[in-house]
Amino acid sequence: GLGPTGTAIREERYDLCSDTTQEPRMAPWREIITQHHARSVAAFPLKTNGRTVGALTLIHTEAYAFDEEAISLLEQLTGDLSFAIGVGGQARQLRLQRTALEAAANGIVITDPDGVISWVNAAFTKLTGYTVQEAVGKKPSVLKSGKHDAQFYQQLWSTIAGGQVWRGEMINRRKDGSLYTEEMTIT
């Protein structure tokens, strides 16, 4: 942890060893450094979401190989790599969340701000009889059973529009016309 890589990670800044044969902190690696003819080492922290997750370490066979221009370019490169790592992590997280939503036993509907359905899971299609293609682009009112009065829906929408969570029981209508009672949470 005392070499350029460990220092870059720990101190969250680039670290440079311009001549590995002269710098005392490189002593633990002297044998391997000599075998690989490494004379310069530069390490740059890779950061995502405000924390260091690793380092990009470069080794050169010439002493004093990393000048100001090279360091500037390598800092830009590590910024780009850090961004790519962050995006990859976000994509992985989104895939995990999507898998969880798709596998949920309860029907899940996602709408846009205007209440138009943009996504449903398999449990929704099984419960309602509507395919994904039939549901997306419609409003949830396609399930309306006629068993609730205007005041019921007014209170529901008032709660949601106020940024609150609505919980309750609702009687809905499947595609085949049959009714079902659903314990529902709308956020």
Tab-separated table of C-alpha atoms in Angstrom:
chain	number	residue	atom	x	y	z
A	1	GLY	CA	0.000	0.000	0.000
A	2	LEU	CA	2.995	2.366	0.044
A	3	GLY	CA	3.722	2.247	-3.682
A	4	PRO	CA	2.084	4.466	-6.289
A	5	THR	CA	-1.049	2.302	-6.649
A	6	GLY	CA	-1.770	2.087	-2.922
A	7	THR	CA	-1.029	5.779	-2.470
A	8	ALA	CA	-3.294	6.774	-5.377
A	9	ILE	CA	-6.162	4.742	-3.930
A	10	ARG	CA	-5.628	5.800	-0.324
A	11	GLU	CA	-5.013	9.506	-0.991
A	12	GLU	CA	-7.419	9.746	-3.959
A	13	ARG	CA	-4.902	11.531	-6.180
A	14	TYR	CA	-2.388	10.441	-8.764
A	15	ASP	CA	0.997	9.249	-7.517
A	16	LEU	CA	4.207	9.047	-9.471
A	17	CYS	CA	7.536	7.338	-9.057
A	18	SER	CA	9.850	8.896	-11.628
A	19	ASP	CA	12.808	6.537	-11.072
A	20	THR	CA	12.122	3.183	-9.411
A	21	THR	CA	15.836	2.477	-8.938
A	22	GLN	CA	16.284	5.566	-6.760
A	23	GLU	CA	13.088	5.755	-4.711
A	24	PRO	CA	13.311	3.950	-1.318
A	25	ARG	CA	9.575	3.201	-1.099
A	26	MET	CA	9.921	0.968	-4.175
A	27	ALA	CA	12.318	-1.407	-2.352
A	28	PRO	CA	9.648	-4.120	-1.701
A	29	TRP	CA	9.166	-4.497	-5.453
A	30	ARG	CA	12.751	-3.954	-6.566
A	31	GLU	CA	13.240	-7.533	-7.844
A	32	ILE	CA	10.117	-7.629	-9.971
A	33	ILE	CA	10.698	-4.055	-11.141
A	34	THR	CA	14.176	-5.015	-12.335
A	35	GLN	CA	12.869	-8.141	-14.120
A	36	HIS	CA	10.383	-6.052	-16.071
A	37	HIS	CA	12.758	-3.136	-16.669
A	38	ALA	CA	10.285	-0.766	-15.010
A	39	ARG	CA	11.808	2.636	-14.355
A	40	SER	CA	8.740	4.873	-14.004
A	41	VAL	CA	5.390	4.113	-12.389
A	42	ALA	CA	2.306	6.321	-12.420
A	43	ALA	CA	-0.969	5.453	-10.690
A	44	PHE	CA	-4.271	7.291	-11.019
A	45	PRO	CA	-7.340	6.683	-8.839
A	46	LEU	CA	-10.545	5.465	-10.460
A	47	LYS	CA	-13.572	6.998	-8.758
A	48	THR	CA	-17.268	6.358	-9.010
A	49	ASN	CA	-19.998	7.972	-6.952
A	50	GLY	CA	-17.446	9.964	-4.988
A	51	ARG	CA	-15.356	7.018	-3.829
A	52	THR	CA	-12.179	5.427	-5.127
A	53	VAL	CA	-12.787	1.923	-6.482
A	54	GLY	CA	-9.361	1.135	-7.911
A	55	ALA	CA	-6.456	2.600	-9.811
A	56	LEU	CA	-5.005	2.699	-13.282
A	57	THR	CA	-1.286	1.977	-12.936
A	58	LEU	CA	1.141	2.438	-15.798
A	59	ILE	CA	4.741	1.285	-15.936
A	60	HIS	CA	7.368	2.622	-18.331
A	61	THR	CA	10.842	1.332	-19.097
A	62	GLU	CA	12.348	4.834	-19.035
A	63	ALA	CA	12.932	6.941	-15.935
A	64	TYR	CA	11.050	10.256	-15.826
A	65	ALA	CA	8.722	9.038	-18.573
A	66	PHE	CA	5.596	10.767	-17.280
A	67	ASP	CA	5.812	14.509	-17.936
A	68	GLU	CA	3.122	17.116	-17.201
A	69	GLU	CA	1.417	16.584	-20.558
A	70	ALA	CA	1.292	12.803	-20.083
A	71	ILE	CA	-0.044	13.217	-16.550
A	72	SER	CA	-2.746	15.599	-17.765
A	73	LEU	CA	-3.820	13.180	-20.509
A	74	LEU	CA	-3.796	10.245	-18.085
A	75	GLU	CA	-5.931	12.188	-15.611
A	76	GLN	CA	-8.445	12.793	-18.419
A	77	LEU	CA	-8.314	9.098	-19.308
A	78	THR	CA	-8.954	8.005	-15.724
A	79	GLY	CA	-11.847	10.462	-15.553
A	80	ASP	CA	-13.329	8.810	-18.651
A	81	LEU	CA	-12.681	5.316	-17.268
A	82	SER	CA	-14.232	6.279	-13.937
A	83	PHE	CA	-17.311	7.532	-15.758
A	84	ALA	CA	-17.540	4.289	-17.762
A	85	ILE	CA	-17.186	2.196	-14.609
A	86	GLY	CA	-19.938	4.231	-12.951
A	87	VAL	CA	-22.259	3.851	-15.918
A	88	GLY	CA	-21.556	0.110	-15.987
A	89	GLY	CA	-22.421	-0.124	-12.302
A	90	GLN	CA	-25.638	1.817	-12.832
A	91	ALA	CA	-26.600	-0.425	-15.747
A	92	ARG	CA	-25.956	-3.498	-13.602
A	93	GLN	CA	-28.109	-2.022	-10.815
A	94	LEU	CA	-30.909	-1.225	-13.268
A	95	ARG	CA	-30.820	-4.794	-14.632
A	96	LEU	CA	-31.052	-6.131	-11.088
A	97	GLN	CA	-34.005	-3.877	-10.261
A	98	ARG	CA	-35.775	-4.747	-13.505
A	99	THR	CA	-35.299	-8.466	-12.818
A	100	ALA	CA	-36.763	-8.028	-9.337
A	101	LEU	CA	-39.780	-6.123	-10.677
A	102	GLU	CA	-40.377	-8.673	-13.425
A	103	ALA	CA	-40.172	-11.581	-10.974
A	104	ALA	CA	-42.469	-10.035	-8.351
A	105	ALA	CA	-45.552	-12.094	-7.525
A	106	ASN	CA	-47.709	-8.957	-7.326
A	107	GLY	CA	-48.875	-7.077	-10.383
A	108	ILE	CA	-46.796	-3.943	-10.942
A	109	VAL	CA	-47.737	-1.072	-13.237
A	110	ILE	CA	-45.536	1.938	-13.997
A	111	THR	CA	-47.136	4.997	-15.546
A	112	ASP	CA	-45.851	8.295	-16.823
A	113	PRO	CA	-46.880	11.540	-15.056
A	114	ASP	CA	-50.073	11.648	-17.144
A	115	GLY	CA	-51.122	8.211	-15.905
A	116	VAL	CA	-50.369	6.378	-19.166
A	117	ILE	CA	-49.002	2.876	-18.601
A	118	SER	CA	-45.378	2.568	-19.707
A	119	TRP	CA	-44.529	-0.828	-18.166
A	120	VAL	CA	-46.228	-3.831	-16.558
A	121	ASN	CA	-44.791	-7.041	-15.163
A	122	ALA	CA	-45.786	-10.647	-15.891
A	123	ALA	CA	-47.875	-10.873	-12.718
A	124	PHE	CA	-50.020	-7.989	-13.990
A	125	THR	CA	-50.634	-9.742	-17.305
A	126	LYS	CA	-51.515	-12.987	-15.531
A	127	LEU	CA	-53.890	-11.218	-13.113
A	128	THR	CA	-55.673	-9.008	-15.665
A	129	GLY	CA	-55.491	-11.009	-18.884
A	130	TYR	CA	-54.057	-8.011	-20.740
A	131	THR	CA	-50.787	-8.565	-22.602
A	132	VAL	CA	-47.939	-6.115	-22.216
A	133	GLN	CA	-48.716	-4.736	-25.682
A	134	GLU	CA	-52.393	-4.257	-24.800
A	135	ALA	CA	-51.630	-2.482	-21.511
A	136	VAL	CA	-48.757	-0.178	-22.481
A	137	GLY	CA	-50.063	3.122	-23.821
A	138	LYS	CA	-53.393	2.782	-22.018
A	139	LYS	CA	-54.463	4.275	-18.702
A	140	PRO	CA	-55.135	2.055	-15.678
A	141	SER	CA	-58.798	2.973	-16.068
A	142	VAL	CA	-58.929	0.121	-18.601
A	143	LEU	CA	-59.361	-2.007	-15.452
A	144	LYS	CA	-62.192	0.126	-14.058
A	145	SER	CA	-65.024	-2.076	-12.819
A	146	GLY	CA	-67.712	0.539	-12.239
A	147	LYS	CA	-67.972	-0.610	-8.601
A	148	HIS	CA	-66.458	2.574	-7.140
A	149	ASP	CA	-68.005	6.032	-7.191
A	150	ALA	CA	-66.401	9.290	-8.321
A	151	GLN	CA	-65.566	10.270	-4.735
A	152	PHE	CA	-63.487	7.082	-4.328
A	153	TYR	CA	-61.343	7.982	-7.350
A	154	GLN	CA	-61.203	11.658	-6.407
A	155	GLN	CA	-59.761	10.742	-2.993
A	156	LEU	CA	-57.318	8.284	-4.593
A	157	TRP	CA	-56.009	10.848	-7.112
A	158	SER	CA	-55.917	13.618	-4.520
A	159	THR	CA	-53.701	11.447	-2.307
A	160	ILE	CA	-51.342	10.565	-5.179
A	161	ALA	CA	-51.221	14.136	-6.541
A	162	GLY	CA	-50.319	15.312	-3.034
A	163	GLY	CA	-47.222	13.128	-3.090
A	164	GLN	CA	-48.677	10.618	-0.644
A	165	VAL	CA	-48.976	6.846	-0.908
A	166	TRP	CA	-52.491	5.504	-1.477
A	167	ARG	CA	-53.315	2.104	-0.008
A	168	GLY	CA	-56.650	0.418	-0.292
A	169	GLU	CA	-58.811	-2.263	-1.749
A	170	MET	CA	-60.150	-1.913	-5.258
A	171	ILE	CA	-62.439	-4.000	-7.404
A	172	ASN	CA	-61.122	-4.144	-10.963
A	173	ARG	CA	-62.224	-5.799	-14.198
A	174	ARG	CA	-60.091	-8.269	-16.171
A	175	LYS	CA	-59.930	-8.297	-19.948
A	176	ASP	CA	-62.499	-11.132	-20.008
A	177	GLY	CA	-64.923	-8.997	-17.960
A	178	SER	CA	-64.615	-10.902	-14.689
A	179	LEU	CA	-64.110	-8.895	-11.520
A	180	TYR	CA	-61.364	-9.277	-8.953
A	181	THR	CA	-60.584	-7.571	-5.692
A	182	GLU	CA	-57.094	-6.197	-5.319
A	183	GLU	CA	-55.215	-4.907	-2.283
A	184	MET	CA	-53.362	-2.006	-3.882
A	185	THR	CA	-50.562	0.423	-3.110
A	186	ILE	CA	-50.052	3.378	-5.428
A	187	THR	CA	-46.996	5.605	-5.138
